[in-house]
Short mmCIF file of C-alpha atoms in Angstrom, two decimals:
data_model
loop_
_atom_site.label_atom_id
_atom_site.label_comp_id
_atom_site.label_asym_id
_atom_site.label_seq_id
_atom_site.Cartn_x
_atom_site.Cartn_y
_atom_site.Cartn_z
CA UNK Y 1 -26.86 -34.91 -24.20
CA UNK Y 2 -27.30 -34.37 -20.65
CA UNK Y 3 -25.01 -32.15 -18.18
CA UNK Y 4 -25.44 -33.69 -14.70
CA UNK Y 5 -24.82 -31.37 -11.54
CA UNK Y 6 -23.98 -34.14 -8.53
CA UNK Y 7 -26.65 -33.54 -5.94
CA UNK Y 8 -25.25 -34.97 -2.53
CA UNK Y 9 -27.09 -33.11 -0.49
CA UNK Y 10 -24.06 -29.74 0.03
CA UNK Y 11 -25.12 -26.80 -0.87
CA UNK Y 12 -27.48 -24.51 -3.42
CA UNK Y 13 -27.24 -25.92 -6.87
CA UNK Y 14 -29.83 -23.65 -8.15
CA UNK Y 15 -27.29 -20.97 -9.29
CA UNK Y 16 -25.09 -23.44 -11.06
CA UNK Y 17 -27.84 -25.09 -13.05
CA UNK Y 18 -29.36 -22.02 -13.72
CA UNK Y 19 -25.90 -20.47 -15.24
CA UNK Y 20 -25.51 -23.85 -17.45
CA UNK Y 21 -29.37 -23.08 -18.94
CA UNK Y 22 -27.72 -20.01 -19.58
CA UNK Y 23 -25.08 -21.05 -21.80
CA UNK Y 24 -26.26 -24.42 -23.30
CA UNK Y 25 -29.51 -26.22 -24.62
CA UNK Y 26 -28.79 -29.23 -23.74
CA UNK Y 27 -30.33 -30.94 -20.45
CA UNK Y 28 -29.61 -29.72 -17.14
CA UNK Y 29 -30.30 -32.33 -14.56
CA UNK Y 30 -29.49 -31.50 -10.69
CA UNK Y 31 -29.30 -35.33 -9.44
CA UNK Y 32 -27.87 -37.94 -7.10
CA UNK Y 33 -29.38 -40.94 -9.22
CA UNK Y 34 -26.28 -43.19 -9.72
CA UNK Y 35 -28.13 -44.09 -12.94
CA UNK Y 36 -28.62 -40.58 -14.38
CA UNK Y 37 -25.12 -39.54 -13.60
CA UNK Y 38 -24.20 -42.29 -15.51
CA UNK Y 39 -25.75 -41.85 -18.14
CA UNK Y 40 -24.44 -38.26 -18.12
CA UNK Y 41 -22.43 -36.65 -20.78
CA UNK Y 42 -21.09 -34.03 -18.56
CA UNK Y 43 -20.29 -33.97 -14.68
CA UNK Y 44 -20.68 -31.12 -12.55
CA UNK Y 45 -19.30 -31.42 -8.60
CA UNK Y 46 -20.30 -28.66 -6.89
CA UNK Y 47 -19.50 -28.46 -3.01
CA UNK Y 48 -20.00 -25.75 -0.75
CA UNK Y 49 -19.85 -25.54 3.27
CA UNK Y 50 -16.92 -27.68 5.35
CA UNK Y 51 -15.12 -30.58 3.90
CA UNK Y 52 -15.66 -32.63 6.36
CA UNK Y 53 -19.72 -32.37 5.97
CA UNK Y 54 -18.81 -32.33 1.84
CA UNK Y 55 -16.90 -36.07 2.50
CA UNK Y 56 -19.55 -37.23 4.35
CA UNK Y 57 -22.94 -36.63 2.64
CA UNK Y 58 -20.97 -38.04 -0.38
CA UNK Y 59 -20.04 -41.24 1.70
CA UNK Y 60 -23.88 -41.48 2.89
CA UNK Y 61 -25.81 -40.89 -0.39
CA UNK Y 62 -23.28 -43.48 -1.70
CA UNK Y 63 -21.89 -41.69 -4.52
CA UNK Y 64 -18.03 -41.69 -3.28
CA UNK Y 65 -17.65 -45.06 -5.13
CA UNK Y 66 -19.15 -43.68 -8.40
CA UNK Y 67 -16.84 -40.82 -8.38
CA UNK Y 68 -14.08 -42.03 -7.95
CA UNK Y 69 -14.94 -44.36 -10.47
CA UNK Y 70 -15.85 -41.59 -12.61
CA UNK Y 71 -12.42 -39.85 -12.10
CA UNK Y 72 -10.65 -42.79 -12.67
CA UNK Y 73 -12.32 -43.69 -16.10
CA UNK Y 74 -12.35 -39.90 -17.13
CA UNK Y 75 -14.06 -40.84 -19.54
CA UNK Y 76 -16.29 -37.86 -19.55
CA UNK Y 77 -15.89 -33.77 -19.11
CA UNK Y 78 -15.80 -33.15 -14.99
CA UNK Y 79 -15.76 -29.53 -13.62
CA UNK Y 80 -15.53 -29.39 -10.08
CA UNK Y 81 -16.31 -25.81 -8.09
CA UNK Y 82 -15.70 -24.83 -4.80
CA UNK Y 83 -15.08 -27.70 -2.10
CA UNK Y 84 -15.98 -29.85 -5.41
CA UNK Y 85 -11.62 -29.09 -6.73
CA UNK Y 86 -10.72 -29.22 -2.99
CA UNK Y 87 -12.23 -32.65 -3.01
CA UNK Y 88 -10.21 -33.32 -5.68
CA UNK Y 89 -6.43 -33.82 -3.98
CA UNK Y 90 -5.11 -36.55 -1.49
CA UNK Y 91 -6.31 -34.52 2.03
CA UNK Y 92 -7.63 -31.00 3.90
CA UNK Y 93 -6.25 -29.32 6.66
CA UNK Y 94 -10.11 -28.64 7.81
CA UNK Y 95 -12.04 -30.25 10.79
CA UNK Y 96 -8.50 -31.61 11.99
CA UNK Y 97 -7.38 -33.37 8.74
CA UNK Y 98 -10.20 -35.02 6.11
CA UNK Y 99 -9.11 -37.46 3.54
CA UNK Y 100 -10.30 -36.37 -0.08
CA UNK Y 101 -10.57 -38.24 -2.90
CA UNK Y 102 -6.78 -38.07 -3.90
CA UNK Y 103 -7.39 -37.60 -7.94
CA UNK Y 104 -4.95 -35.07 -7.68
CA UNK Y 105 -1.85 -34.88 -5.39
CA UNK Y 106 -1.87 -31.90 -2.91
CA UNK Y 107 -3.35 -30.73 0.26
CA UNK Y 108 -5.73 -27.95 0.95
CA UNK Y 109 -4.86 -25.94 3.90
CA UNK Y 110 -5.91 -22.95 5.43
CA UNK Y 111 -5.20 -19.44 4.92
CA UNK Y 112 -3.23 -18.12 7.67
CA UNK Y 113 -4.79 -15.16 9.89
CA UNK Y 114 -1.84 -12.83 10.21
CA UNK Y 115 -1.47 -11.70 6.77
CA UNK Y 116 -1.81 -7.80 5.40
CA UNK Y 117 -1.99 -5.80 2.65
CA UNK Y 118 0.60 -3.22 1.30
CA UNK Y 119 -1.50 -0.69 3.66
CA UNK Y 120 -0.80 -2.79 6.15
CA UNK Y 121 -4.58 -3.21 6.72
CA UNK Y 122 -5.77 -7.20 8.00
CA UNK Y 123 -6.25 -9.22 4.95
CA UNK Y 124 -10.20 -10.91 5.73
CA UNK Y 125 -10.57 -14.73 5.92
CA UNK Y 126 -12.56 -15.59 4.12
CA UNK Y 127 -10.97 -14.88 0.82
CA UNK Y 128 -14.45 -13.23 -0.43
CA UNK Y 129 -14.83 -11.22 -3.52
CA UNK Y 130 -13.77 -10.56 -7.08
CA UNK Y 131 -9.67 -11.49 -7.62
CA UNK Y 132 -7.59 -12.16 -10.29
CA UNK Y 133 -6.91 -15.65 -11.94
CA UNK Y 134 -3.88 -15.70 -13.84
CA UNK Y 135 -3.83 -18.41 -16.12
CA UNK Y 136 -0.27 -20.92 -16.19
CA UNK Y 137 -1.12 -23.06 -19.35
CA UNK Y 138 -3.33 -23.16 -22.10
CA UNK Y 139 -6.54 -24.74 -21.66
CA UNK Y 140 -9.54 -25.65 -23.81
CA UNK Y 141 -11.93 -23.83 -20.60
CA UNK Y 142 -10.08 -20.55 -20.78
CA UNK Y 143 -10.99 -19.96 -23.99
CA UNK Y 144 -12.04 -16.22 -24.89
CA UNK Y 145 -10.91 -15.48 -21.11
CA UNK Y 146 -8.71 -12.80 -20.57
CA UNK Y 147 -5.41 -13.46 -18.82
CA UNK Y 148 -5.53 -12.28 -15.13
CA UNK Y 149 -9.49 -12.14 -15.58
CA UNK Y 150 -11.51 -11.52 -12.49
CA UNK Y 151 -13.84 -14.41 -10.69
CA UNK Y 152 -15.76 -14.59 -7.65
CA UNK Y 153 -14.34 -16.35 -4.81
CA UNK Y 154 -15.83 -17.62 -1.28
CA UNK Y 155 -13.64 -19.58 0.62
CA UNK Y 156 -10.83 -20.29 3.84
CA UNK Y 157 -9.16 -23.27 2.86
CA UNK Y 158 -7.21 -23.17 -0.77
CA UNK Y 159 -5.35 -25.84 -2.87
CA UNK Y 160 -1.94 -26.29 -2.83
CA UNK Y 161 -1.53 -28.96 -6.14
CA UNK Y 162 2.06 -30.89 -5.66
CA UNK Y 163 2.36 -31.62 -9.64
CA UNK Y 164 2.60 -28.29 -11.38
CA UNK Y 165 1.65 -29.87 -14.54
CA UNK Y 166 -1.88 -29.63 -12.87
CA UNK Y 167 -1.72 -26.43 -12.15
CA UNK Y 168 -3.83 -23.93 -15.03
CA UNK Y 169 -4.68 -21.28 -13.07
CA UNK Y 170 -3.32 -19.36 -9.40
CA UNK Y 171 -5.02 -15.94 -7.39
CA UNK Y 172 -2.49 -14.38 -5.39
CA UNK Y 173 -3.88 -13.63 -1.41
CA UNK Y 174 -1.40 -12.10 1.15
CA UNK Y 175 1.48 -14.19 0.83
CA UNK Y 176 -0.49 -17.25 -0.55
CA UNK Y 177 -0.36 -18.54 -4.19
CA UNK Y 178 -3.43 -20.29 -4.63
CA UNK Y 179 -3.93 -23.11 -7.16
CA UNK Y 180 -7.27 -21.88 -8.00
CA UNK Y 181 -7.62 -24.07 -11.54
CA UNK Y 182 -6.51 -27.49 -11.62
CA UNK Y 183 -7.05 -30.61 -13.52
CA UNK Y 184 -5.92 -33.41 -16.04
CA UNK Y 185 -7.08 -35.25 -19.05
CA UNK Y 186 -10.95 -34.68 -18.87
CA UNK Y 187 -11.26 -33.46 -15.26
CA UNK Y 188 -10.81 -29.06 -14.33
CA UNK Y 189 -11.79 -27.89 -11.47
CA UNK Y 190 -11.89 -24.22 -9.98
CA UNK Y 191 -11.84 -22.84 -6.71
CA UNK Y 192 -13.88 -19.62 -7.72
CA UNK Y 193 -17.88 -19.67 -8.23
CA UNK Y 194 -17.72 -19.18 -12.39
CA UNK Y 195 -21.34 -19.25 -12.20
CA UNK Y 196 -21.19 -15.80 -10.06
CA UNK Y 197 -18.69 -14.52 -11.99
CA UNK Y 198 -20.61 -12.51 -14.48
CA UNK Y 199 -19.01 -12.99 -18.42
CA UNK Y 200 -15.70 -14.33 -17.50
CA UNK Y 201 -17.73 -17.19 -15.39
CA UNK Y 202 -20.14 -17.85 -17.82
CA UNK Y 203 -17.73 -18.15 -21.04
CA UNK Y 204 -15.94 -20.59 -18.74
CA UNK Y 205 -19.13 -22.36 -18.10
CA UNK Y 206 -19.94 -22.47 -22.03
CA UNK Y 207 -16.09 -23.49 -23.00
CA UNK Y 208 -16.59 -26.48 -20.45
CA UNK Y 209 -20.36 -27.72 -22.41
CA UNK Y 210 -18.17 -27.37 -25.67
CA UNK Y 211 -15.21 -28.86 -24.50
CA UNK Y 212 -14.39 -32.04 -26.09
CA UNK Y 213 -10.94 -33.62 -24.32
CA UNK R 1 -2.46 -6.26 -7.53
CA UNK R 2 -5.04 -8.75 -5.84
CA UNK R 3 -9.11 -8.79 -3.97
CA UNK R 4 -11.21 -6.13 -5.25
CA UNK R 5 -12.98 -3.65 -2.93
CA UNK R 6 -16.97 -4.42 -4.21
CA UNK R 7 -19.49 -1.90 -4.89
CA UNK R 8 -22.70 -3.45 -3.79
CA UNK R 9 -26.21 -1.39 -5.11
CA UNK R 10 -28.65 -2.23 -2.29
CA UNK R 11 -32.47 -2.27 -3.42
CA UNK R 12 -35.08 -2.16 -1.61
CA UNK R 13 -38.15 -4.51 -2.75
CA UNK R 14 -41.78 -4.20 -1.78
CA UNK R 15 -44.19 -7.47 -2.87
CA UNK R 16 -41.57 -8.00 -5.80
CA UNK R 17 -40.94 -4.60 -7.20
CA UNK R 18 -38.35 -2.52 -6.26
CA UNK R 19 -39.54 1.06 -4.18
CA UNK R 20 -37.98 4.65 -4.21
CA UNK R 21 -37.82 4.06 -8.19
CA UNK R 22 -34.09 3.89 -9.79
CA UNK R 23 -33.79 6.64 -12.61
CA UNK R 24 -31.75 4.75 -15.28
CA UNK R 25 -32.18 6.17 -18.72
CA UNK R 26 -33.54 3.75 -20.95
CA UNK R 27 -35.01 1.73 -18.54
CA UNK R 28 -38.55 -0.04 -19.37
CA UNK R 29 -39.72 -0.78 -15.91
CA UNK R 30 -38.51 1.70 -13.11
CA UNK R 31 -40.07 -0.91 -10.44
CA UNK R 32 -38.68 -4.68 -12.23
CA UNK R 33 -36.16 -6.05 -9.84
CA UNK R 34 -34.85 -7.81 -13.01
CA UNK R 35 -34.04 -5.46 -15.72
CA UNK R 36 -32.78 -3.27 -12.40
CA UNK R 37 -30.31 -5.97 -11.34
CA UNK R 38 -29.44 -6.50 -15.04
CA UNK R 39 -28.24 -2.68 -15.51
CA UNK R 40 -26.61 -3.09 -12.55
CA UNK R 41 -24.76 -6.42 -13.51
CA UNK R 42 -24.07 -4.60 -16.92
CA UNK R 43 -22.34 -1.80 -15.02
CA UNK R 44 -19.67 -4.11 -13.18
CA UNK R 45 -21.97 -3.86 -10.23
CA UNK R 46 -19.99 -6.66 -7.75
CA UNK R 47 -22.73 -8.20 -5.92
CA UNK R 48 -26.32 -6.88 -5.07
CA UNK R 49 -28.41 -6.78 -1.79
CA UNK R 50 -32.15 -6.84 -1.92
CA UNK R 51 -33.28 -5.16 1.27
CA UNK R 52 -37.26 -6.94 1.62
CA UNK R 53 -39.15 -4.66 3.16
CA UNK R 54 -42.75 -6.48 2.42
CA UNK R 55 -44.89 -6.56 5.42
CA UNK R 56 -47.29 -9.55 4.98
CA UNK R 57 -46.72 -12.96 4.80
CA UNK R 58 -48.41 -14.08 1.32
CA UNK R 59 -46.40 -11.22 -0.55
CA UNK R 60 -43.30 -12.74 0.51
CA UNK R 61 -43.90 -15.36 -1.71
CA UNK R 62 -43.58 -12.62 -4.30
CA UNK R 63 -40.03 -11.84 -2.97
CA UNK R 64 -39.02 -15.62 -3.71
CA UNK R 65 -40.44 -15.60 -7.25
CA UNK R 66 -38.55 -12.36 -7.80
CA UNK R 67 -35.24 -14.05 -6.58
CA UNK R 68 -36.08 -17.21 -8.58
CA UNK R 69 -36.03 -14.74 -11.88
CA UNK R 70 -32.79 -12.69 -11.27
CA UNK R 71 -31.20 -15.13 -10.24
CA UNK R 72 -31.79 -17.36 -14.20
CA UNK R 73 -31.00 -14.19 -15.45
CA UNK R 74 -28.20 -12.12 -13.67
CA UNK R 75 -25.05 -14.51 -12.62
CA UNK R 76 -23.40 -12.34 -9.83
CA UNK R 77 -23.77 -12.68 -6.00
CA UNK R 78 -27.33 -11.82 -4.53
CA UNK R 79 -27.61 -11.30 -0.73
CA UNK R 80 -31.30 -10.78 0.58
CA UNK R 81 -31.99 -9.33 3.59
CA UNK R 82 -35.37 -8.07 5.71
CA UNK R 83 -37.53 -10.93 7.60
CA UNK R 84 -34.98 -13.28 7.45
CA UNK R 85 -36.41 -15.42 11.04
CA UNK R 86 -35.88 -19.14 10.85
CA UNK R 87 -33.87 -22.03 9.25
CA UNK R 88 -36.74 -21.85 6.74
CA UNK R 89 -36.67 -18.69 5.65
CA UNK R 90 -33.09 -19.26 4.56
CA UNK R 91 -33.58 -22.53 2.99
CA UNK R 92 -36.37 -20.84 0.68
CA UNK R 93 -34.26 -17.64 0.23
CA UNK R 94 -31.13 -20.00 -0.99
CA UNK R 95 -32.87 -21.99 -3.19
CA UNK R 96 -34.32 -19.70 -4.69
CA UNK R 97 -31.19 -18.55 -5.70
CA UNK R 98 -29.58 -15.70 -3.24
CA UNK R 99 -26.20 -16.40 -2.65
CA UNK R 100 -26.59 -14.91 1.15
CA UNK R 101 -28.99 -13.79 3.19
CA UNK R 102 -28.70 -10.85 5.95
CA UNK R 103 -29.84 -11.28 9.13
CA UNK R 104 -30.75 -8.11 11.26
CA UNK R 105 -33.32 -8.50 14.11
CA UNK R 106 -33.63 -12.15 14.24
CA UNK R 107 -30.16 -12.31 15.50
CA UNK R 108 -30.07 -9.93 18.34
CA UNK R 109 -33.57 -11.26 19.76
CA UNK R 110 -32.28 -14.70 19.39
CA UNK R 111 -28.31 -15.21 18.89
CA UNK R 112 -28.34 -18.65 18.54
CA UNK R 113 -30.35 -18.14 14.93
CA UNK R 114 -26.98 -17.03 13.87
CA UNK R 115 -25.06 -19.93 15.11
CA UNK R 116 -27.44 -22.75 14.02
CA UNK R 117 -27.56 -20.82 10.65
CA UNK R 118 -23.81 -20.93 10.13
CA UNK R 119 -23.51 -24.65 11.09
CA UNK R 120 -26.99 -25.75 8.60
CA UNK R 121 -25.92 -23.65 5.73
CA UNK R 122 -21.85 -22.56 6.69
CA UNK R 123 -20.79 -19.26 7.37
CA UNK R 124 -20.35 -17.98 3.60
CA UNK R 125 -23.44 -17.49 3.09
CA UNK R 126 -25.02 -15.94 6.38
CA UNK R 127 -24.67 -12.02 6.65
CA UNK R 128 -25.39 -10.49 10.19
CA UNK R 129 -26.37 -6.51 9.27
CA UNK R 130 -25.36 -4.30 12.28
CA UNK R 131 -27.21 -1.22 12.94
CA UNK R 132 -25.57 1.36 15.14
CA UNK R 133 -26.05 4.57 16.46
CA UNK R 134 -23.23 6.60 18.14
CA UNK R 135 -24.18 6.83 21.92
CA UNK R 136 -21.12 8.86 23.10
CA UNK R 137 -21.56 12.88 23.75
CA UNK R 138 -18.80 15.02 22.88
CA UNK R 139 -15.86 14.67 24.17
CA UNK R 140 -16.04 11.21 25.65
CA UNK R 141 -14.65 8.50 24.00
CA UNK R 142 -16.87 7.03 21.02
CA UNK R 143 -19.40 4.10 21.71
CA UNK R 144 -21.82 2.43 19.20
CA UNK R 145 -24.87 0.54 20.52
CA UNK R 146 -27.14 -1.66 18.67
CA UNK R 147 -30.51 -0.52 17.71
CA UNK R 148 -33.27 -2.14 16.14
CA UNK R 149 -36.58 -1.23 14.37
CA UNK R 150 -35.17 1.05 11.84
CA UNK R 151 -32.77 3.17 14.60
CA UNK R 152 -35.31 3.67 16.70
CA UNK R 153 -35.55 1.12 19.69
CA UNK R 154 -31.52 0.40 21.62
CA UNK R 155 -30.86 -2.59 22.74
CA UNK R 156 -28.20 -1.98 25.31
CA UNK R 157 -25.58 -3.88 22.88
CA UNK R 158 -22.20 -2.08 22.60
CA UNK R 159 -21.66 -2.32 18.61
CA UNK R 160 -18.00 -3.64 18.68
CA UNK R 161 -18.49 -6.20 21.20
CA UNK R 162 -21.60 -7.30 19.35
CA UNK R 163 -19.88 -7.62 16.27
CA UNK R 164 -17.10 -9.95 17.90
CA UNK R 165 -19.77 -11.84 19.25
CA UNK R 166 -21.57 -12.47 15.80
CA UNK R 167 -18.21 -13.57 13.98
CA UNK R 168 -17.95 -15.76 16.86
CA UNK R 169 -21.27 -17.56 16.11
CA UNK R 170 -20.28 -17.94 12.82
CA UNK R 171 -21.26 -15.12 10.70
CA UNK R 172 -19.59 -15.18 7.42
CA UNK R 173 -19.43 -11.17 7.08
CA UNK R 174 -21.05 -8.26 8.74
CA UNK R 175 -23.46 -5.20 6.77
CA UNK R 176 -22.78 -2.33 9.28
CA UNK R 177 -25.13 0.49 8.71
CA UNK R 178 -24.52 3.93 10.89
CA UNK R 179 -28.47 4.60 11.63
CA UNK R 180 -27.23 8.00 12.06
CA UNK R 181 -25.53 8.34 8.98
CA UNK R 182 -28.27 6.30 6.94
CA UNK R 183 -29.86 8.94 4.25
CA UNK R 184 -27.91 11.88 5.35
CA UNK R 185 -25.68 11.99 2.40
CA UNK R 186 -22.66 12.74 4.63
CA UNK R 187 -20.81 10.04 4.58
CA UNK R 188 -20.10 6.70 6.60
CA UNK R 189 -19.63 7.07 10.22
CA UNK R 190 -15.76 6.17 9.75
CA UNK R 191 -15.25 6.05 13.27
CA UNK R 192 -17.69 2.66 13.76
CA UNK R 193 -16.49 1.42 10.59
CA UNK R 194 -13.02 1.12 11.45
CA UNK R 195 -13.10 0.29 14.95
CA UNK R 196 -15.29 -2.91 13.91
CA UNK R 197 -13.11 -3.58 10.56
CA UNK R 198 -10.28 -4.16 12.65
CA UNK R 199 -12.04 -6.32 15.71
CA UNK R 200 -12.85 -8.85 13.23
CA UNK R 201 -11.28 -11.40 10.76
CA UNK R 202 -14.49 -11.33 8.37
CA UNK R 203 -15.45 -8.70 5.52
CA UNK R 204 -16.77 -5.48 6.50
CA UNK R 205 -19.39 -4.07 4.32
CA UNK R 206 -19.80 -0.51 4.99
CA UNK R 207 -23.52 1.29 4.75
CA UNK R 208 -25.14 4.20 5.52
CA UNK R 209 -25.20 8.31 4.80
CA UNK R 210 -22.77 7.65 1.13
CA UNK R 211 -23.48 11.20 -0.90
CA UNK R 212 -20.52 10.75 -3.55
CA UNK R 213 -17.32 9.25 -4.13
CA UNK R 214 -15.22 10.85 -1.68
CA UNK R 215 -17.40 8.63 1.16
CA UNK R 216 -16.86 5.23 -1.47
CA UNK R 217 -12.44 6.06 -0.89
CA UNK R 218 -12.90 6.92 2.91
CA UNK R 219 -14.85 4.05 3.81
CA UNK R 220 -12.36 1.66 2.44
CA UNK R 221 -9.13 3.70 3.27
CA UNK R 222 -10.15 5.47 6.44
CA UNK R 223 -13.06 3.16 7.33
CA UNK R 224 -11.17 -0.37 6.92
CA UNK R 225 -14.18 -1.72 4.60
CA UNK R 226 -13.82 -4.50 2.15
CA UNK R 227 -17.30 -3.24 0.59
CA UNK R 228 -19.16 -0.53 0.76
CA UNK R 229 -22.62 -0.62 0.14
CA UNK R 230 -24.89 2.39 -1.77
CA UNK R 231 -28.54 2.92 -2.90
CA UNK R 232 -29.56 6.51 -3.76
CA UNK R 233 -26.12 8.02 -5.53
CA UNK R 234 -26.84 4.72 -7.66
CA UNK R 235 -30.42 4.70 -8.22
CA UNK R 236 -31.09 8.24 -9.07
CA UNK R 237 -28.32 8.39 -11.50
CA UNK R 238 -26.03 10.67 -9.56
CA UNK R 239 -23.05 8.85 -10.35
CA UNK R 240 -22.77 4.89 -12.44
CA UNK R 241 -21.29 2.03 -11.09
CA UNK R 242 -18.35 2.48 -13.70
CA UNK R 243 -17.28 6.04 -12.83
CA UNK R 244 -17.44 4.96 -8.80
CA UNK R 245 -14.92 2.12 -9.39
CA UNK R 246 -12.45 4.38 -11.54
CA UNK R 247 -13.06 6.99 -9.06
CA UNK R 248 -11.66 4.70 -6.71
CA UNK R 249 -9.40 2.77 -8.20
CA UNK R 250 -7.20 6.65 -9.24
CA UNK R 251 -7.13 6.75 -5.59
CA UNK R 252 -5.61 3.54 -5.50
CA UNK R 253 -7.98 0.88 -4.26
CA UNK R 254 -8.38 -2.01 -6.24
CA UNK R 255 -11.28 -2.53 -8.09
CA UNK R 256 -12.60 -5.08 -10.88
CA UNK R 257 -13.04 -2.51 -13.46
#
């Protein structure tokens, strides 16, 4: 039993490995062995930084093809975090426009600059901090998490899925509805960092090692 | 209802232990980083910043075990600032497990750290911390300028402009401490805090001369912060973590309580 965290080369994995110690015995591996991942029983896909860098260092270490193999055989649990859901639909708005890997239909565009709060004060882009998820269907990974629950978020560009039947979980930003949670058959994938996101981010880290789609 | 204002404990850390003591009850170990950033996590604290404030080289590596542990242990956002020089620096700081780091003096002697630091690691994760002092007498309009080496040395750097310029080079959120407000338990120089809150797109954390709970609500309402940043009324037990958010949040600022 091995939980594999893709290693292409974006971002610190540290925290997320170190968050699934916490929650699970089983094997932890941070890789980008094709072999390994594999032979995985669980897939992590982190992602972290622009999309256009996250595409690219997963076209160069050659592990685009196993992915989307992966995704299309879904034949094992895949949470993807950050950049790793945006990844996830047809295309981004960032860098001028980046394929993705088109999993799940959508685009992920930016948030626009002119938006305020009710005190009329400049709403900050990024979308940093602690806001609330509220959760559209049932799902085996919000198990034990409260409904409009708090999680971590870091980011400028947010999902917009096209098929709401993909749609688990949205965080209202200024006049943005973000599709923070998405996924189908054995795939999820979050926007927010549940592996900075205190208890709620860690029972959603041990519901995913349990979950058995 | 939607982003919480964060409460961010800052600690300062000497060869791995924290200094100036935090007076929890019940607390082993008033100098472990560890169980400190675990009360703190326990409390709802929303992120924490370790300020390092070790002088020689081989006890840094002391700073990056210390990281290493909190972070396996405590699974909240951890920003570490103090030395923070090179490329390097940040690559051992980040895996090691911070979240961000904060630049200070590496960025005004060299702004181009900033920029190449954004583009190698992306914005999200590189804090610039802002230290002004009001230059303006009475009367005139008000003016911050940049100073360095703890308040004392100016750099000729008007504080707003400054802070457009760093957002410009790709800095992912700015700390801005009022070195004139810093330890006086008076409050956050509101005046700074709001005119550079609403000259840039990024967070704002606020820092600097908090004495109770009244600063916390001014700094965000009057002050424009997203954040406001605290160490003593924390540390020596003055006031929790849990009574500062409800504190706030009667006064009608969100908060993740």
């Amino acid at each position: 039993m091995t939980i594999a965290v893709i290693d292409y080369g974006m971002g610190n994995l540290h925290s997320v490995a170190k968050a699934l110690e916490h929650v699970t015995h089983e094997n932890v591996v941070v890789t980008r062995d094709a072999r390994r991942i594999r032979g995985a029983t669980r897939l992590v896909l982190p992602g972290q930084g622009a999309i256009r860098d996250c595409m690219g260092e997963l076209e160069k270490t050659e592990l685009r093809g196993l992915v989307e193999e992966l995704l299309a055989s879904q034949d094992k649990p895949l949470l993807g975090i950050c950049v790793g859901q945006q990844m996830l639909l047809d295309h981004s708005e960032e860098n001028g426009g980046i394929g993705c890997l088109g999993f799940l239909p959508g685009e992920v565009r930016k948030f626009p600059a002119d938006m305020r709060d009710e005190r009329n004060e400049r709403l900050k882009v990024p979308h940093m901090g602690w806001n609330l998820v509220n959760q559209h269907h049932d799902h085996p990974l919000w198990a034990g998490i409260d409904q409009d629950e708090h999680f971590y978020f870091v980011h400028s560009y947010y999902v917009e899925a096209a098929d709401n039947a993909t749609v688990f979980g949205t965080t209202d930003y200024g006049r943005v509805n973000a599709h923070v949670a998405i996924g189908r058959d054995a795939t999820f994938a979050v926007q927010f960092h549940p592996e900075k996101s205190s208890r709620a981010g860690l029972k959603l880290l041990e519901n995913f090692v349990q979950w058995m789609p | 209802m939607g982003l919480a204002k964060r409460i961010i404990p800052c600690l300062d850390v000497d060869a791995g232990r924290v200094v100036k003591g935090v007076n929890f009850i019940g607390i082993r170990d008033a100098g472990d980083p560890v169980e400190i950033a675990q009360r703190y996590n326990q409390q709802g604290a929303d992120e924490i910043t370790f300020l390092d404030i070790t002088a020689s080289h081989e006890d840094r590596d002391t700073t990056v075990e210390m990281v290493e542990r909190i972070a396996g242990e405590v699974f909240i956002p951890l920003t570490v600032g103090g030395g923070i020089r090179s490329c390097d620096d940040i690559r051992t700081m980040l895996n090691a497990g911070a979240d961000k780091v904060s630049i200070n003096t590496a960025a005004v002697t060299n702004p181009d750290f900033v920029h190449e630091a954004s583009e190698r690691f992306g914005s999200q994760c590189i804090v610039v911390a802002i230290d002004a002092k009001k230059v303006s007498a009475e009367g005139e309009p008000e003016r911050w300028e940049i100073f360095t080496h703890g308040g004392r040395r100016p750099t000729g750097l008007d504080a707003v402009e400054w802070a457009r310029k760093m957002v410009a080079y790709g800095a992912g959120e700015l700390l801005l401490t009022s070195m004139d407000r810093d330890g006086t338990k008076v409050g956050f120089d509101l005046g700074v805090t709001r005119a550079i809150a609403d000259a840039v797109s990024v967070p704002v954390i606020a820092s600097g001369g908090v004495g109770n709970l009244d600063h916390l609500v001014d700094g965000v309402i009057d002050g424009g912060a997203d954040a406001v940043l605290a160490a003593s009324i924390f540390h020596f037990g003055e006031y929790t973590i849990p009574e500062a958010k409800r504190y706030m949040a009667e006064r009608g600022i969100e908060m993740r309580l």
